[in-house]
Structure formats: structure tokens, C-alpha cells
PDB file of C-alpha atoms in Angstrom:
ATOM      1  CA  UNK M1009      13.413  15.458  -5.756  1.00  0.00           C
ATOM      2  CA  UNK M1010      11.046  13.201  -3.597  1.00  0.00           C
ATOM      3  CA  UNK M1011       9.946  14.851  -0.310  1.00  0.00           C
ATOM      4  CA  UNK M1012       9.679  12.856   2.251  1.00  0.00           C
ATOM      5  CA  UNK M1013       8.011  13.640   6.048  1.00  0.00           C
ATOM      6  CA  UNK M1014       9.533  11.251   8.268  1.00  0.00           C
ATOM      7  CA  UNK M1015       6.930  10.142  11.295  1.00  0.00           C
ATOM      8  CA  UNK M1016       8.874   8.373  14.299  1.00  0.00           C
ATOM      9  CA  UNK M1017       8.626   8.481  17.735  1.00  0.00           C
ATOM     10  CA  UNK M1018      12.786   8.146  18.682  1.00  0.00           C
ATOM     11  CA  UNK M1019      15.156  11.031  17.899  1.00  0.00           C
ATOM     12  CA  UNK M1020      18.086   8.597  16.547  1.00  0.00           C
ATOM     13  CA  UNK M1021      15.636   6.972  14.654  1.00  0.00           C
ATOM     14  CA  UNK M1022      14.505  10.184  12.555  1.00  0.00           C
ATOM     15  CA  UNK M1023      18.396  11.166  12.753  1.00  0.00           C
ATOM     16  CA  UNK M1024      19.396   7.954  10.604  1.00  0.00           C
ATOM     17  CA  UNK M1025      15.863   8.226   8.082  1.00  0.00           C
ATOM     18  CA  UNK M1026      17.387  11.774   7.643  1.00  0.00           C
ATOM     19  CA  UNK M1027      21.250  10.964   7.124  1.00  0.00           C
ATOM     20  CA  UNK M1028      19.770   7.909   4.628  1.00  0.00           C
ATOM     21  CA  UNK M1029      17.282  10.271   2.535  1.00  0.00           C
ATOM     22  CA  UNK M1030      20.131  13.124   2.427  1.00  0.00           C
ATOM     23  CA  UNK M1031      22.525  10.304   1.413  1.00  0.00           C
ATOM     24  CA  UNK M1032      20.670  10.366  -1.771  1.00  0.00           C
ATOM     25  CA  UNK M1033      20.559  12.350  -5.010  1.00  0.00           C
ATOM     26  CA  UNK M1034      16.509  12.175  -5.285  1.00  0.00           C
ATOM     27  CA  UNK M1035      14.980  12.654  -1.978  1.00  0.00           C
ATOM     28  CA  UNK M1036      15.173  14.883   0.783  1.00  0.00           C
ATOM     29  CA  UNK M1037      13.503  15.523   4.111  1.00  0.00           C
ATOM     30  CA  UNK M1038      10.519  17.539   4.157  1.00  0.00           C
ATOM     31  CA  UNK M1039      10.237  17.467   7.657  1.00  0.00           C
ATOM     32  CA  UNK M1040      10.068  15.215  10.824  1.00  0.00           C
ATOM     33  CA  UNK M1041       7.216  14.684  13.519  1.00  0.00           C
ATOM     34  CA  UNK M1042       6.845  12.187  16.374  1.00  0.00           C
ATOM     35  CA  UNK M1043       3.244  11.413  16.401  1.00  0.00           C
ATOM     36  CA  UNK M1044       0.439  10.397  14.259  1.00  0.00           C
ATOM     37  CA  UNK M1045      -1.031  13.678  15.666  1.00  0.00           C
ATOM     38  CA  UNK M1046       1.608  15.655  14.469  1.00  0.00           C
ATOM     39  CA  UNK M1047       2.479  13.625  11.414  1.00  0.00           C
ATOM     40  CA  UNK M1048      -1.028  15.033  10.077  1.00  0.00           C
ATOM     41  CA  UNK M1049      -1.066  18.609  10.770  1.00  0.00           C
ATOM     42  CA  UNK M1050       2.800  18.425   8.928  1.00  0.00           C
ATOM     43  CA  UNK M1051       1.796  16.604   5.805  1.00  0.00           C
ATOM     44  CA  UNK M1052      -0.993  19.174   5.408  1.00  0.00           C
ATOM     45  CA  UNK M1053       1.390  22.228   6.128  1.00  0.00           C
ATOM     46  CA  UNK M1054       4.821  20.555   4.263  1.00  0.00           C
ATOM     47  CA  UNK M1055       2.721  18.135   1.335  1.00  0.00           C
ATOM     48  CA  UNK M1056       5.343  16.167   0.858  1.00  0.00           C
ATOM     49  CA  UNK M1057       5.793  13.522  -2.005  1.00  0.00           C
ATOM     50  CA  UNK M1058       5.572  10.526   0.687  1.00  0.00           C
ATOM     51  CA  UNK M1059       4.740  10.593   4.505  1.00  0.00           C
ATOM     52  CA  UNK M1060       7.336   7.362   5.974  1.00  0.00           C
ATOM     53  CA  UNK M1061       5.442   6.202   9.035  1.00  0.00           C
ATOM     54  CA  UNK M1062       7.082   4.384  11.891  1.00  0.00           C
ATOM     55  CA  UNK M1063       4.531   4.672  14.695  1.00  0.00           C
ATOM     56  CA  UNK M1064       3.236   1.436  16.512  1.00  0.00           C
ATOM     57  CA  UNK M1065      -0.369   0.815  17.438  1.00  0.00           C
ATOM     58  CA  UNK M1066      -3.582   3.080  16.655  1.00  0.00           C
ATOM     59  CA  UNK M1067      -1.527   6.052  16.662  1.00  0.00           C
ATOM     60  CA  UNK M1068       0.393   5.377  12.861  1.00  0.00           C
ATOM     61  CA  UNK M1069      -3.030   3.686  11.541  1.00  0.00           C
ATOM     62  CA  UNK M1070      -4.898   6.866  12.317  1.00  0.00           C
ATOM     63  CA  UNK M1071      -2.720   9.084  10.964  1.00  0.00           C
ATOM     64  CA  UNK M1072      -2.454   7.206   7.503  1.00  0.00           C
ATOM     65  CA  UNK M1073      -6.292   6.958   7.471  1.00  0.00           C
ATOM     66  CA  UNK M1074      -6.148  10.489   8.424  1.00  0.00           C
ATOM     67  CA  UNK M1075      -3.748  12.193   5.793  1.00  0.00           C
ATOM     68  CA  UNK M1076      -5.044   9.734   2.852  1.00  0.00           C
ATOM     69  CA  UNK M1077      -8.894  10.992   4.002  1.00  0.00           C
ATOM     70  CA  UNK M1078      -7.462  14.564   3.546  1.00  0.00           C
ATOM     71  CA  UNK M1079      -7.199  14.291  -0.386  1.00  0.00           C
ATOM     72  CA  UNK M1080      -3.966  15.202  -0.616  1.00  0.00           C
ATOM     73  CA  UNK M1081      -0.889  14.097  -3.013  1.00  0.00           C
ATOM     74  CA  UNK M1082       1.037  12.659  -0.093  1.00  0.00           C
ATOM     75  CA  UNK M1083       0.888   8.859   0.059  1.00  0.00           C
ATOM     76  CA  UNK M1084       2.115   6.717   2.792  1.00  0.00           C
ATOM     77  CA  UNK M1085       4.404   3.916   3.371  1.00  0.00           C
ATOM     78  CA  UNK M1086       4.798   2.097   6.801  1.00  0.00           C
ATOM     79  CA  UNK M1087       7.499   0.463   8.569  1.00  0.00           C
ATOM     80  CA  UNK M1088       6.647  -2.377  11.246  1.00  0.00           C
ATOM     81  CA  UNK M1089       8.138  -4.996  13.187  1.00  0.00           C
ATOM     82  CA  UNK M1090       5.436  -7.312  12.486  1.00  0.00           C
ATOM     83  CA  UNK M1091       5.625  -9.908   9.365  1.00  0.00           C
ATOM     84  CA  UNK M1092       2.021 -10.471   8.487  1.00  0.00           C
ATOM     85  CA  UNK M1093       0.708  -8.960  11.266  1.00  0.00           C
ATOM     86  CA  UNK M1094      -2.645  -7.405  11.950  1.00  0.00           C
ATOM     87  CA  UNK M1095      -0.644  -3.929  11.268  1.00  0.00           C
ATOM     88  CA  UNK M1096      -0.090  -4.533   8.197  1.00  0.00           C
ATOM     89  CA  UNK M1097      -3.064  -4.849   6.962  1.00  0.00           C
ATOM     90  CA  UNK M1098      -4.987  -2.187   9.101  1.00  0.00           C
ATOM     91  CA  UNK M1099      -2.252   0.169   7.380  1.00  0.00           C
ATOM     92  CA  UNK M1100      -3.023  -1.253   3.886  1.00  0.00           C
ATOM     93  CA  UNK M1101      -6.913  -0.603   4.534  1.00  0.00           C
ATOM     94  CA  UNK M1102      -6.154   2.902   6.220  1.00  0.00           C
ATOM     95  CA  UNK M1103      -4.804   3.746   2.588  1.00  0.00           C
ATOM     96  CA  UNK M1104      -0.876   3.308   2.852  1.00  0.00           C
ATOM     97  CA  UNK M1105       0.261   2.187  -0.062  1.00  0.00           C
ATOM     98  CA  UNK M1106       2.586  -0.272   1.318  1.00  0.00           C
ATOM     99  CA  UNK M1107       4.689  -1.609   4.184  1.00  0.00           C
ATOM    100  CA  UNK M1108       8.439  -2.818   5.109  1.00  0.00           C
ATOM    101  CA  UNK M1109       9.528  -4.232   7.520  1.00  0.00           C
ATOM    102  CA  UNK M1110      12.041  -2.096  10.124  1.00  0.00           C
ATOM    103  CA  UNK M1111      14.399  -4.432   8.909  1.00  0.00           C
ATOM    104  CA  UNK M1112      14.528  -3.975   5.444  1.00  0.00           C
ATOM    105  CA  UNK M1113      17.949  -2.833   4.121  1.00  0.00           C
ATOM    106  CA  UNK M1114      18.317   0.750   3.462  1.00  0.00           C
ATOM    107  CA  UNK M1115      18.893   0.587  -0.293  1.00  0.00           C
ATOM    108  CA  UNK M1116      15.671  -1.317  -0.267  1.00  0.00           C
ATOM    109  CA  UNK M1117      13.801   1.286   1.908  1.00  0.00           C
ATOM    110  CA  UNK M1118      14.764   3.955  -0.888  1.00  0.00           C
ATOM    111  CA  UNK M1119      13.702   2.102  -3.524  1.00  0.00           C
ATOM    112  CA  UNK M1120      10.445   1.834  -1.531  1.00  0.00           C
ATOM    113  CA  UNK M1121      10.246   5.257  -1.029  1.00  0.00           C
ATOM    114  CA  UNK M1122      10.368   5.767  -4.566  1.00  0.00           C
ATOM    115  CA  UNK M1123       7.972   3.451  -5.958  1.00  0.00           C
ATOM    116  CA  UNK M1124       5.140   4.649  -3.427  1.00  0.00           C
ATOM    117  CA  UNK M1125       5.922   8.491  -4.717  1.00  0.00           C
ATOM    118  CA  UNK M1126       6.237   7.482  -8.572  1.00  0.00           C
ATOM    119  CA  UNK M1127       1.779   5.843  -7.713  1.00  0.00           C
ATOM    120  CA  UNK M1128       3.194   2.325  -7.121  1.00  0.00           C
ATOM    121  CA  UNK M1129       2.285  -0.547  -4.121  1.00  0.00           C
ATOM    122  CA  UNK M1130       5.776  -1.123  -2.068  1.00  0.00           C
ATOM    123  CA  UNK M1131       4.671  -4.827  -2.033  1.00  0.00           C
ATOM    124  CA  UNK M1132       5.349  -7.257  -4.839  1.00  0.00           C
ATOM    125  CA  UNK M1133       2.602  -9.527  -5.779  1.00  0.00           C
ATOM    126  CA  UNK M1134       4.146 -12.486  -4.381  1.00  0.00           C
ATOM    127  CA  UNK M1135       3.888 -11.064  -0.486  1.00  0.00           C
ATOM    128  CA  UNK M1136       0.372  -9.457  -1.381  1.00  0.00           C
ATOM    129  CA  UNK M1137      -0.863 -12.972  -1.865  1.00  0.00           C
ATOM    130  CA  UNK M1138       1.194 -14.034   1.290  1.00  0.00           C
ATOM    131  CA  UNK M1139       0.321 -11.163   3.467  1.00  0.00           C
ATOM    132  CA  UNK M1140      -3.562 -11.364   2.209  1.00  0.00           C
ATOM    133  CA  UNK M1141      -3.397 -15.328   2.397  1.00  0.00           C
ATOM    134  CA  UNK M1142      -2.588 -15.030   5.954  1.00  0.00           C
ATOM    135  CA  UNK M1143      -5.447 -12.527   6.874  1.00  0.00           C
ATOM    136  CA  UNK M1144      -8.103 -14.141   4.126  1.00  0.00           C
ATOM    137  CA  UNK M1145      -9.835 -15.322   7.972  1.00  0.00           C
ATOM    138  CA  UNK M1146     -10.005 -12.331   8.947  1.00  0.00           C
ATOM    139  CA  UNK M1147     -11.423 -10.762   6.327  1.00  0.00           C
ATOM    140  CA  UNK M1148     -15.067 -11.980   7.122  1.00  0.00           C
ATOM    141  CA  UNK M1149     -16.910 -14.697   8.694  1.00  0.00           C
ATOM    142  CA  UNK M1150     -18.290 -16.010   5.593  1.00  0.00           C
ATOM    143  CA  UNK M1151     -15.615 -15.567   2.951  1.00  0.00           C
ATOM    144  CA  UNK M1152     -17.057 -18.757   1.084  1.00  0.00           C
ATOM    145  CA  UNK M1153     -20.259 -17.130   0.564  1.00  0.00           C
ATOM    146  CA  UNK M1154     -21.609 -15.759  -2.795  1.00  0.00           C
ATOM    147  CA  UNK M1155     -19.773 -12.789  -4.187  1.00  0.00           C
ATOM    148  CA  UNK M1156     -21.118  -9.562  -2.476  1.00  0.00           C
ATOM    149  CA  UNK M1157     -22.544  -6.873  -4.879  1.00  0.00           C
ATOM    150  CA  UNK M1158     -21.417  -4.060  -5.656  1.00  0.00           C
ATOM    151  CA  UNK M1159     -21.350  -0.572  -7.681  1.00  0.00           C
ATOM    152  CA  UNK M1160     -17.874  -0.633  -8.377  1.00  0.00           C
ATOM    153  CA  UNK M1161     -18.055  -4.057 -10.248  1.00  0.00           C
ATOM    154  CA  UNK M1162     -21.208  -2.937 -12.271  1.00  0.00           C
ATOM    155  CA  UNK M1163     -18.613  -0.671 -13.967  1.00  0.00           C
ATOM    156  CA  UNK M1164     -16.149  -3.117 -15.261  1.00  0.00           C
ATOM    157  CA  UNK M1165     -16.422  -4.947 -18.220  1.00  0.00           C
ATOM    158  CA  UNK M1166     -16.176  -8.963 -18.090  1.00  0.00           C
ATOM    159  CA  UNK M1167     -12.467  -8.430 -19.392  1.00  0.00           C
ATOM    160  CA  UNK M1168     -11.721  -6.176 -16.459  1.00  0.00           C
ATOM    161  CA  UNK M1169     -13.638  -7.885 -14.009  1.00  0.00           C
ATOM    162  CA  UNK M1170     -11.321 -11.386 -14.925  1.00  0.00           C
ATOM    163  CA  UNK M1171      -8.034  -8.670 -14.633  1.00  0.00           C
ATOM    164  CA  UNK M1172      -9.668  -7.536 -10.813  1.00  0.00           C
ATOM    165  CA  UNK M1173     -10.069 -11.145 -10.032  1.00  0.00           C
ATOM    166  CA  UNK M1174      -6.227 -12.183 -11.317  1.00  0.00           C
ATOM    167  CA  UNK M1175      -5.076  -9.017  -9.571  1.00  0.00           C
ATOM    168  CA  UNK M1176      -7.021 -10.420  -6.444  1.00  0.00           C
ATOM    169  CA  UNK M1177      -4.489 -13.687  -6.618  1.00  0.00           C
ATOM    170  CA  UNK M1178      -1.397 -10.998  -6.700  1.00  0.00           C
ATOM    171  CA  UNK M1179      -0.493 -12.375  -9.968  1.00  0.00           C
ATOM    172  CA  UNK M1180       1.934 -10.058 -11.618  1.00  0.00           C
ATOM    173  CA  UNK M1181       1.210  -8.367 -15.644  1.00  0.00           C
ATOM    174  CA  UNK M1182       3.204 -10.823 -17.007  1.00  0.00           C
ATOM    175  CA  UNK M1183       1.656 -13.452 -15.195  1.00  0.00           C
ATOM    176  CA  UNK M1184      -1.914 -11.790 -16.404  1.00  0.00           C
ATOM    177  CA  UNK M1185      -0.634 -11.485 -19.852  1.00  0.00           C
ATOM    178  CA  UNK M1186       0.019 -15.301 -19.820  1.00  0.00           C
ATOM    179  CA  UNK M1187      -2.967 -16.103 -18.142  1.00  0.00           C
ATOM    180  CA  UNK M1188      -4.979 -14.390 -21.048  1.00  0.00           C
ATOM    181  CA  UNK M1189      -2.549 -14.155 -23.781  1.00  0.00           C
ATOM    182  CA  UNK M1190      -2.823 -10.730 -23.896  1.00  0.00           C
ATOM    183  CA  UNK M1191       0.445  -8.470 -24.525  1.00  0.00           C
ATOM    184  CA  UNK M1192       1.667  -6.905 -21.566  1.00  0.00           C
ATOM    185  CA  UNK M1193       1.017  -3.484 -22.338  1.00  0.00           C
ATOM    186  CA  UNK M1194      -2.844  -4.263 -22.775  1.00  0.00           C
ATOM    187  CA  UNK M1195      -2.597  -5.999 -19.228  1.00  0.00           C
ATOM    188  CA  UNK M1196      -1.202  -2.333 -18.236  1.00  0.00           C
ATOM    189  CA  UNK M1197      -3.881  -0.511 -19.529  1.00  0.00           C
ATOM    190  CA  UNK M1198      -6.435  -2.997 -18.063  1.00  0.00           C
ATOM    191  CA  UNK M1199      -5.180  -2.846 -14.847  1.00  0.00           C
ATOM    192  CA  UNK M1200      -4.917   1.248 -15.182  1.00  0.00           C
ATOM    193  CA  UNK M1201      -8.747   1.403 -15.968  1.00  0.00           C
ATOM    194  CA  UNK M1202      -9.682  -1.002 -13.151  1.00  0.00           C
ATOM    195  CA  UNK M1203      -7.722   0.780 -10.729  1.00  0.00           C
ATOM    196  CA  UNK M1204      -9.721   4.224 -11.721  1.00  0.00           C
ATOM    197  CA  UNK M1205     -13.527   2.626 -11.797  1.00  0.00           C
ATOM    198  CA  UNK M1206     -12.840   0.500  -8.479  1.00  0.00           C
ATOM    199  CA  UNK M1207     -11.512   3.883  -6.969  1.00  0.00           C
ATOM    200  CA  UNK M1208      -7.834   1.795  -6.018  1.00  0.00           C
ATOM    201  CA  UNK M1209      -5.090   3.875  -5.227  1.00  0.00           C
ATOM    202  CA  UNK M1210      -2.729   0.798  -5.740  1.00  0.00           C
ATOM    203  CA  UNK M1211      -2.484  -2.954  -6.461  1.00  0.00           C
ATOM    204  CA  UNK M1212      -3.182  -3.850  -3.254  1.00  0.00           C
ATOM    205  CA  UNK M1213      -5.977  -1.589  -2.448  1.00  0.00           C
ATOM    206  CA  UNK M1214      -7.410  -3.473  -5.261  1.00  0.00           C
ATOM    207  CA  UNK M1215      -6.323  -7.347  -3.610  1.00  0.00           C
ATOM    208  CA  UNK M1216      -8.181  -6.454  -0.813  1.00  0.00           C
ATOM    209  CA  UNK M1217     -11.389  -5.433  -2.471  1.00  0.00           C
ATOM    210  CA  UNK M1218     -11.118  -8.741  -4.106  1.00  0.00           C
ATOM    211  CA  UNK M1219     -10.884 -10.482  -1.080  1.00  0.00           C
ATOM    212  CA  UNK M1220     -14.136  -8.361   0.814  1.00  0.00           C
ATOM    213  CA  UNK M1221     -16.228  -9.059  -2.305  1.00  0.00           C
ATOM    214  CA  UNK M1222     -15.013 -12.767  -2.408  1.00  0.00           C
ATOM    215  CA  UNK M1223     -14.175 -12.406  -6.174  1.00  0.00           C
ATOM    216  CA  UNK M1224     -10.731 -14.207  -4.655  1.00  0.00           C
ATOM    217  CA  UNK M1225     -10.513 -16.788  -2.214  1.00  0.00           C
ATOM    218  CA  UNK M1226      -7.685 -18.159  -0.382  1.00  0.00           C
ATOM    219  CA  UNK M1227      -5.587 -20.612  -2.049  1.00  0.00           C
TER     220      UNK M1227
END
């Protein structure tokens, strides 16, 4: 069973995230709490499989940078109302390992829920390069400047440094496979040991050191 913590400021809201996880024969609700304040102090006293944050502002961004600063198991997934918004991004940097919108359809939302507990990024590649395409000005003043150095990428080896770079573009493991005619399982194991020498939680954790190192640039 997948715990989950819900995090929401409205009491109908938590009441439907709680009919919707209880709806379904692998998850259940840890818990519920209406702040980010609260959401932190009840991940460290519940630990549940995935914290499910639906708090606008500072409040939800501090509270994911909070709980994922913690050490804990529990990783995060965010719900906004904003489509390539600043949000989304500062939630991605805090350490969530993904975000939907409120929108998304509740089969979807699940399916979410269980990809961020199984060590996944919510995401697909094709909205990481949207979503990181849209910020790539925000992401420094000089982004067309030389590539910054750094320990991490003193650990990889030219192979892995091309799969960082490919990851970086939100190209998908077949996609890298192609790229380097590599079988797709090697492209797995590649992107496993990048992942643990960059210190990535996730794909997109990954994307976005790309894109602060300028190893990618917007296309």
C-alpha cells in the first residue's frame, strides 16, 4: 500500500483526495494537514510513501524544501493551477519530484501518485523540455556562457556526461538509445549511475542541473 499525507488548505478538498485514494486498492491516507507548517511536522511523525501538496505560494515550496531537506523516504508531488508557472519550477528545485496540474483527471493523479512513490519524475520528458524551455530565461542571466564547472561532472565519464546532456533535452531512453545506438537497457543503467554521482533524485532534478551548468540550452 502507498501512504499518502494529503497537504491542502480546504476541508472538501482533502475530503475528495481522501474518498479518491480510499477508492483505490494500493493507496491509502496517511494523514491530512492544512499547512506547509503542519504538512512537515506530519510527514516526520506519519513517513508516508508520498506527501501530495496543494498549498499556493511560499507556504507549499517551503514545506517540500523542508521535508526533502529532512532525509526522509517521503517524496513530494505538487498540484497547481499554474501551467508553466514560476511554481512549478520553484517546487521542482525545492525537491518535489513532480507536478500536476489541479486539473488533471483523477485516474491520472493516481497514477502520479504512484510513479513518484515507485522513485519516478510525475513529468514526461516531453513537458520537462516544455516546462524547462519556458523558464530556460530564468535560469540565469548568462545561459549562453561557457559551461560552469563543477564536481559533480568531474565524476561522469564522457559516455555519461553525453546521457546528462540528452537527459538535459528531456529526451526519453528510447530516444537516448537511438540517439547512441545503445540498447535500452544500457541507456537504463546509464541514466541510473548518473542520477547517483550528480546526487538527482529524479529526471528532472537532473534537466535542471543541465540547464544551471549550461550543458543544455534552449531549443
Amino acid at each position: 500500500m502507498i501512504s499518502v499525507l494529503v497537504v491542502d488548505p480546504q476541508p472538501l478538498q482533502r475530503f475528495g483526495f481522501r474518498m479518491l485514494l480510499e477508492s483505490s486498492p494500493d493507496t491509502e491516507i496517511a494523514g491530512e494537514a492544512e499547512n506547509g507548517a503542519e504538512a512537515v511536522r506530519r510527514t516526520t511523525e506519519l513517513r508516508p510513501d508520498v506527501v501530495l501538496i496543494r498549498v499556493p505560494g511560499v507556504d507549499g515550496i517551503e514545506a517540500a524544501r523542508r521535508i526533502v531537506a529532512a532525509g526522509g523516504r517521503s517524496r513530494i508531488l505538487v498540484l497547481t493551477t499554474f501551467d508553466m508557472d514560476r511554481y512549478a519550477l520553484a517546487a521542482l528545485r525545492a525537491g518535489a519530484s513532480g507536478f500536476l496540474l489541479e486539473d488533471t483527471r483523477p485516474e491520472e493523479l493516481l497514477a502520479g501518485i504512484r510513479a513518484v512513490a515507485a522513485g519516478d519524475a510525475v513529468i514526461a520528458p516531453a513537458l520537462t523540455r516544455r516546462l524547462l524551455d519556458a523558464f530556460a530565461d530564468r535560469l540565469g542571466d548568462d545561459l549562453g556562457g561557457p559551461v560552469r564547472e563543477d564536481l559533480r561532472l568531474d565524476s561522469l565519464t564522457g559516455r555519461e556526461r553525453e546521457i546528462l546532456v540528452a537527459i538535459g533535452h528531456g529526451l526519453t531512453n528510447g530516444e537516448i538509445a537511438q540517439r547512441f545506438t545503445l540498447s535500452e537497457s544500457t541507456v537504463k543503467t546509464h541514466v541510473g549511475r548518473v542520477l547517483a554521482k550528480i546526487g538527482a533524485r529524479d529526471r528532472i532534478q537532473a534537466v535542471i542541473l543541465a540547464y544551471d551548468l549550461r550543458l543544455t540550452l534552449p531549443v
